[in-house]
């Protein structure tokens, strides 16, 4: 597809409020054993001692919403949105947790990154272990961990805004599929690949983060857990769960000249 330049749209400001703690969480899948929701960006999966006063906690709100005890089986970073799964009983939690630990769950993320990525590839680069300030403070030396991420370009664009050296800025929309599950793996791998994810305040490029904040009112990590395929904890049959993009994503992709309704199709057609 032709790579258009977009300049006129950049001055238009669109304010999109984050989902509040009073808004029901979007349920993507539910039966007697498994439930999956579309996690909003900025929400914790469960309570954290790092921010004990926060009220946007998925586990507590979802328990109240469905009126049942739930077991977390994996996690997403606070700024990441998308598919998040829980179990209704211990046996299901054990089955699902083992799948995530064994890296047998197929995971697909969407990410907007700096620069042009034009070919499919793989990043096979071990990552150092990131210690939890509380849970891991007494652990001894830990070796680097295997970490593998497959990436596939979906679209590229060039906008008539500068972050310093060049008069324009280039970006790519990627499908990312990690086969391991290291802490901050996708964010760290894309930084190592010199294509940091837009909105990443830890591993990203602050100049590009500022551009999207000032011209597009995007002040969050542009990483979305789009699709998960796992074996059902009871039947053993494969279950695929897809999390639609939220309004911020849809508005941004449209302003960058892409059709959000085709993004998932492009990814699945090449998976």
Coordinates of C-alpha atoms in Angstrom, one line a residue:
X1 CA 0.0 0.0 0.0
X2 CA 1.2 3.6 -0.6
X3 CA 2.6 5.3 2.4
X4 CA 0.8 8.6 2.8
X5 CA 2.0 11.6 4.7
X6 CA -0.4 13.1 7.3
X7 CA 0.1 16.7 8.4
X8 CA -3.2 18.5 8.4
X9 CA -4.8 16.1 10.9
X10 CA -2.1 16.4 13.5
X11 CA -3.4 19.7 14.9
X12 CA -6.8 18.4 15.7
X13 CA -7.1 17.4 19.3
X14 CA -9.4 14.6 20.5
X15 CA -9.9 14.1 24.2
X16 CA -10.8 10.6 25.2
X17 CA -11.3 9.9 28.9
X18 CA -9.9 6.7 30.4
X19 CA -12.5 4.1 31.6
X20 CA -13.5 5.0 35.2
X21 CA -13.7 2.6 38.1
X22 CA -17.5 2.7 37.9
X23 CA -17.7 1.5 34.3
X24 CA -18.4 -2.2 33.9
X25 CA -15.5 -4.2 32.5
X26 CA -16.0 -5.5 29.0
X27 CA -16.4 -9.3 29.1
X28 CA -15.1 -11.0 26.0
X29 CA -15.8 -14.7 27.0
X30 CA -17.5 -16.4 29.9
X31 CA -18.5 -19.9 30.9
X32 CA -18.5 -21.9 34.1
X33 CA -14.7 -22.3 34.1
X34 CA -13.1 -19.3 32.3
X35 CA -13.8 -15.6 31.9
X36 CA -11.8 -13.1 29.8
X37 CA -12.1 -9.3 29.8
X38 CA -10.8 -6.4 27.8
X39 CA -8.4 -4.8 30.3
X40 CA -8.3 -1.0 30.1
X41 CA -5.0 0.7 29.9
X42 CA -3.9 2.0 33.3
X43 CA -5.6 -0.6 35.4
X44 CA -3.8 -3.0 37.8
X45 CA -4.6 -6.7 37.5
X46 CA -4.6 -7.0 41.3
X47 CA -3.7 -4.8 44.3
X48 CA -0.1 -3.6 44.4
X49 CA 1.9 -2.4 47.3
X50 CA 3.6 0.0 44.9
X51 CA 0.4 2.0 44.7
X52 CA -1.9 0.9 47.5
X53 CA -4.5 3.7 47.1
X54 CA -5.3 3.0 43.4
X55 CA -9.0 2.0 42.8
X56 CA -8.8 0.7 39.2
X57 CA -8.1 -2.9 40.0
X58 CA -9.4 -5.5 37.6
X59 CA -9.6 -8.5 39.9
X60 CA -11.7 -6.7 42.6
X61 CA -14.0 -5.0 40.1
X62 CA -14.6 -8.2 38.1
X63 CA -15.4 -10.2 41.2
X64 CA -18.0 -7.6 42.2
X65 CA -19.3 -7.4 38.6
X66 CA -19.9 -11.2 38.2
X67 CA -20.6 -12.0 41.9
X68 CA -18.0 -14.8 42.1
X69 CA -14.5 -15.5 43.4
X70 CA -11.9 -15.4 40.6
X71 CA -8.4 -16.7 40.2
X72 CA -5.9 -14.8 38.1
X73 CA -3.9 -17.0 35.7
X74 CA -1.6 -14.5 34.0
X75 CA -1.0 -10.8 34.0
X76 CA -0.6 -7.7 31.8
X77 CA 1.5 -4.7 32.6
X78 CA -0.6 -1.8 34.0
X79 CA -0.3 0.4 30.8
X80 CA -1.1 -2.5 28.5
X81 CA -4.7 -3.1 27.4
X82 CA -6.4 -6.2 26.0
X83 CA -7.3 -9.8 26.7
X84 CA -6.9 -10.8 30.3
X85 CA -8.1 -14.2 31.6
X86 CA -9.3 -15.5 35.0
X87 CA -10.6 -18.9 36.2
X88 CA -13.7 -19.6 38.3
X89 CA -12.1 -22.6 40.2
X90 CA -8.8 -23.9 41.3
X91 CA -8.6 -26.7 38.9
X92 CA -9.2 -24.4 35.9
X93 CA -6.7 -21.9 37.3
X94 CA -4.1 -24.6 37.5
X95 CA -4.8 -25.8 34.0
X96 CA -4.6 -22.3 32.5
X97 CA -1.7 -21.3 34.6
X98 CA 0.3 -24.3 33.5
X99 CA -0.4 -23.4 29.8
X100 CA 0.9 -19.8 30.4
X101 CA 3.9 -21.1 32.3
X102 CA 4.7 -23.6 29.5
X103 CA 4.4 -20.9 26.9
X104 CA 1.8 -23.0 25.0
X105 CA -0.7 -20.1 24.8
X106 CA -0.7 -18.2 21.5
X107 CA -0.6 -14.5 22.2
X108 CA -0.8 -11.7 19.7
X109 CA -0.3 -8.0 20.5
X110 CA -0.7 -4.8 18.4
X111 CA 1.9 -2.1 18.9
X112 CA 2.7 1.2 17.3
X113 CA 6.5 1.7 17.1
X114 CA 8.9 4.3 16.0
X115 CA 10.3 3.9 12.5
X116 CA 9.6 1.7 9.5
X117 CA 9.5 -2.1 10.0
X118 CA 9.0 -3.6 6.5
X119 CA 9.8 -7.3 6.9
X120 CA 8.6 -10.1 9.2
X121 CA 11.2 -11.4 11.6
X122 CA 12.1 -12.7 15.0
X123 CA 13.9 -11.2 18.0
X124 CA 15.7 -14.0 19.9
X125 CA 17.5 -12.1 22.7
X126 CA 17.7 -13.2 26.3
X127 CA 16.6 -10.7 28.9
X128 CA 17.9 -10.1 32.4
X129 CA 15.5 -10.9 35.2
X130 CA 13.7 -7.9 36.6
X131 CA 13.3 -8.3 40.3
X132 CA 10.1 -7.4 42.1
X133 CA 11.0 -4.9 44.8
X134 CA 9.2 -6.9 47.4
X135 CA 8.7 -10.5 46.2
X136 CA 12.2 -11.0 44.9
X137 CA 14.3 -9.0 47.3
X138 CA 15.8 -12.1 48.9
X139 CA 16.5 -14.1 45.7
X140 CA 20.1 -14.8 44.8
X141 CA 21.7 -14.3 41.4
X142 CA 19.5 -15.1 38.4
X143 CA 20.8 -15.8 34.9
X144 CA 19.4 -14.1 31.9
X145 CA 16.2 -15.7 30.6
X146 CA 15.4 -16.9 27.1
X147 CA 13.1 -14.5 25.3
X148 CA 11.7 -14.8 21.8
X149 CA 9.3 -12.4 20.0
X150 CA 8.0 -12.8 16.4
X151 CA 7.0 -9.5 14.7
X152 CA 5.0 -8.8 11.6
X153 CA 4.5 -5.3 10.0
X154 CA 0.8 -4.4 9.3
X155 CA 1.1 -0.8 8.1
X156 CA 3.5 2.2 8.0
X157 CA 2.9 5.9 7.9
X158 CA 4.9 9.2 7.8
X159 CA 3.6 12.3 9.4
X160 CA 4.6 15.9 8.8
X161 CA 5.9 16.5 12.3
X162 CA 9.5 16.5 13.4
X163 CA 11.0 15.1 16.6
X164 CA 14.4 16.8 15.9
X165 CA 16.8 15.5 13.2
X166 CA 14.3 15.0 10.3
X167 CA 11.3 17.1 9.1
X168 CA 9.0 14.1 9.3
X169 CA 8.4 11.1 11.6
X170 CA 7.8 7.5 10.6
X171 CA 5.9 4.8 12.4
X172 CA 4.8 1.2 12.0
X173 CA 1.9 -0.8 13.3
X174 CA 3.1 -4.3 14.2
X175 CA 1.7 -7.6 15.3
X176 CA 3.9 -9.0 18.0
X177 CA 3.8 -12.7 19.1
X178 CA 5.9 -13.6 22.1
X179 CA 6.7 -17.3 22.6
X180 CA 8.0 -16.6 26.1
X181 CA 6.6 -14.4 28.8
X182 CA 9.3 -12.4 30.4
X183 CA 8.6 -9.2 32.3
X184 CA 8.2 -6.2 29.9
X185 CA 9.4 -8.6 27.1
X186 CA 7.8 -6.8 24.2
X187 CA 8.7 -3.3 25.4
X188 CA 12.3 -4.3 26.0
X189 CA 12.7 -6.3 22.8
X190 CA 11.3 -3.4 20.7
X191 CA 13.7 -1.0 22.4
X192 CA 16.6 -3.4 21.6
X193 CA 15.4 -3.6 18.0
X194 CA 15.6 0.3 17.8
X195 CA 11.8 0.5 17.3
X196 CA 10.5 1.4 20.7
X197 CA 6.8 1.4 21.4
X198 CA 5.1 4.8 21.4
X199 CA 4.0 5.9 24.8
X200 CA 6.5 3.7 26.7
X201 CA 7.9 5.9 29.5
X202 CA 10.4 3.3 30.7
X203 CA 12.0 1.9 27.5
X204 CA 10.6 4.3 24.8
X205 CA 11.7 7.4 23.0
X206 CA 10.6 10.5 25.0
X207 CA 10.6 12.7 21.9
X208 CA 8.1 10.5 20.1
X209 CA 6.1 10.1 23.3
X210 CA 5.9 13.9 23.5
X211 CA 4.8 14.2 19.9
X212 CA 1.9 11.9 20.4
X213 CA 0.9 13.6 23.6
X214 CA 1.0 17.1 22.2
X215 CA -0.5 16.5 18.8
X216 CA -2.7 13.5 19.3
X217 CA -3.6 13.6 23.0
X218 CA -2.2 10.1 23.4
X219 CA -0.5 9.8 26.8
X220 CA -0.3 6.0 27.3
X221 CA 1.5 2.9 26.0
X222 CA 0.3 1.9 22.6
X223 CA 0.5 -1.9 23.2
X224 CA -2.7 -4.0 23.1
X225 CA -3.1 -7.7 23.8
X226 CA -5.3 -8.3 20.8
X227 CA -5.8 -12.1 20.6
X228 CA -5.2 -15.1 22.8
X229 CA -5.7 -18.8 21.9
X230 CA -5.6 -21.4 24.7
X231 CA -6.9 -24.9 25.5
X232 CA -10.2 -24.8 27.4
X233 CA -9.5 -25.9 31.0
X234 CA -12.4 -28.4 31.0
X235 CA -12.9 -29.6 27.4
X236 CA -9.3 -29.2 26.2
X237 CA -10.6 -27.6 23.0
X238 CA -8.9 -24.5 21.6
X239 CA -10.5 -21.2 22.5
X240 CA -9.6 -18.0 20.7
X241 CA -10.4 -14.7 22.4
X242 CA -10.1 -11.3 20.7
X243 CA -10.2 -7.9 22.4
X244 CA -11.5 -5.0 20.2
X245 CA -9.5 -1.8 20.1
X246 CA -10.8 1.0 22.3
X247 CA -11.9 4.5 21.1
X248 CA -8.4 5.9 21.6
X249 CA -6.8 3.3 19.3
X250 CA -9.6 3.6 16.7
X251 CA -9.4 7.4 16.6
X252 CA -5.6 7.4 16.4
X253 CA -5.4 4.7 13.6
X254 CA -8.0 6.6 11.6
X255 CA -6.1 9.8 11.9
X256 CA -2.9 8.1 10.8
X257 CA -4.8 7.0 7.6
X258 CA -5.5 3.4 8.4
X259 CA -8.8 1.5 8.6
X260 CA -9.1 0.0 12.1
X261 CA -11.6 -2.5 10.9
X262 CA -9.1 -4.2 8.7
X263 CA -6.2 -4.3 11.1
X264 CA -7.1 -7.6 12.8
X265 CA -7.8 -9.2 9.4
X266 CA -4.4 -8.2 8.1
X267 CA -2.8 -9.8 11.1
X268 CA -4.8 -13.1 11.1
X269 CA -4.3 -13.5 7.3
X270 CA -0.6 -13.7 7.8
X271 CA -0.4 -15.6 11.1

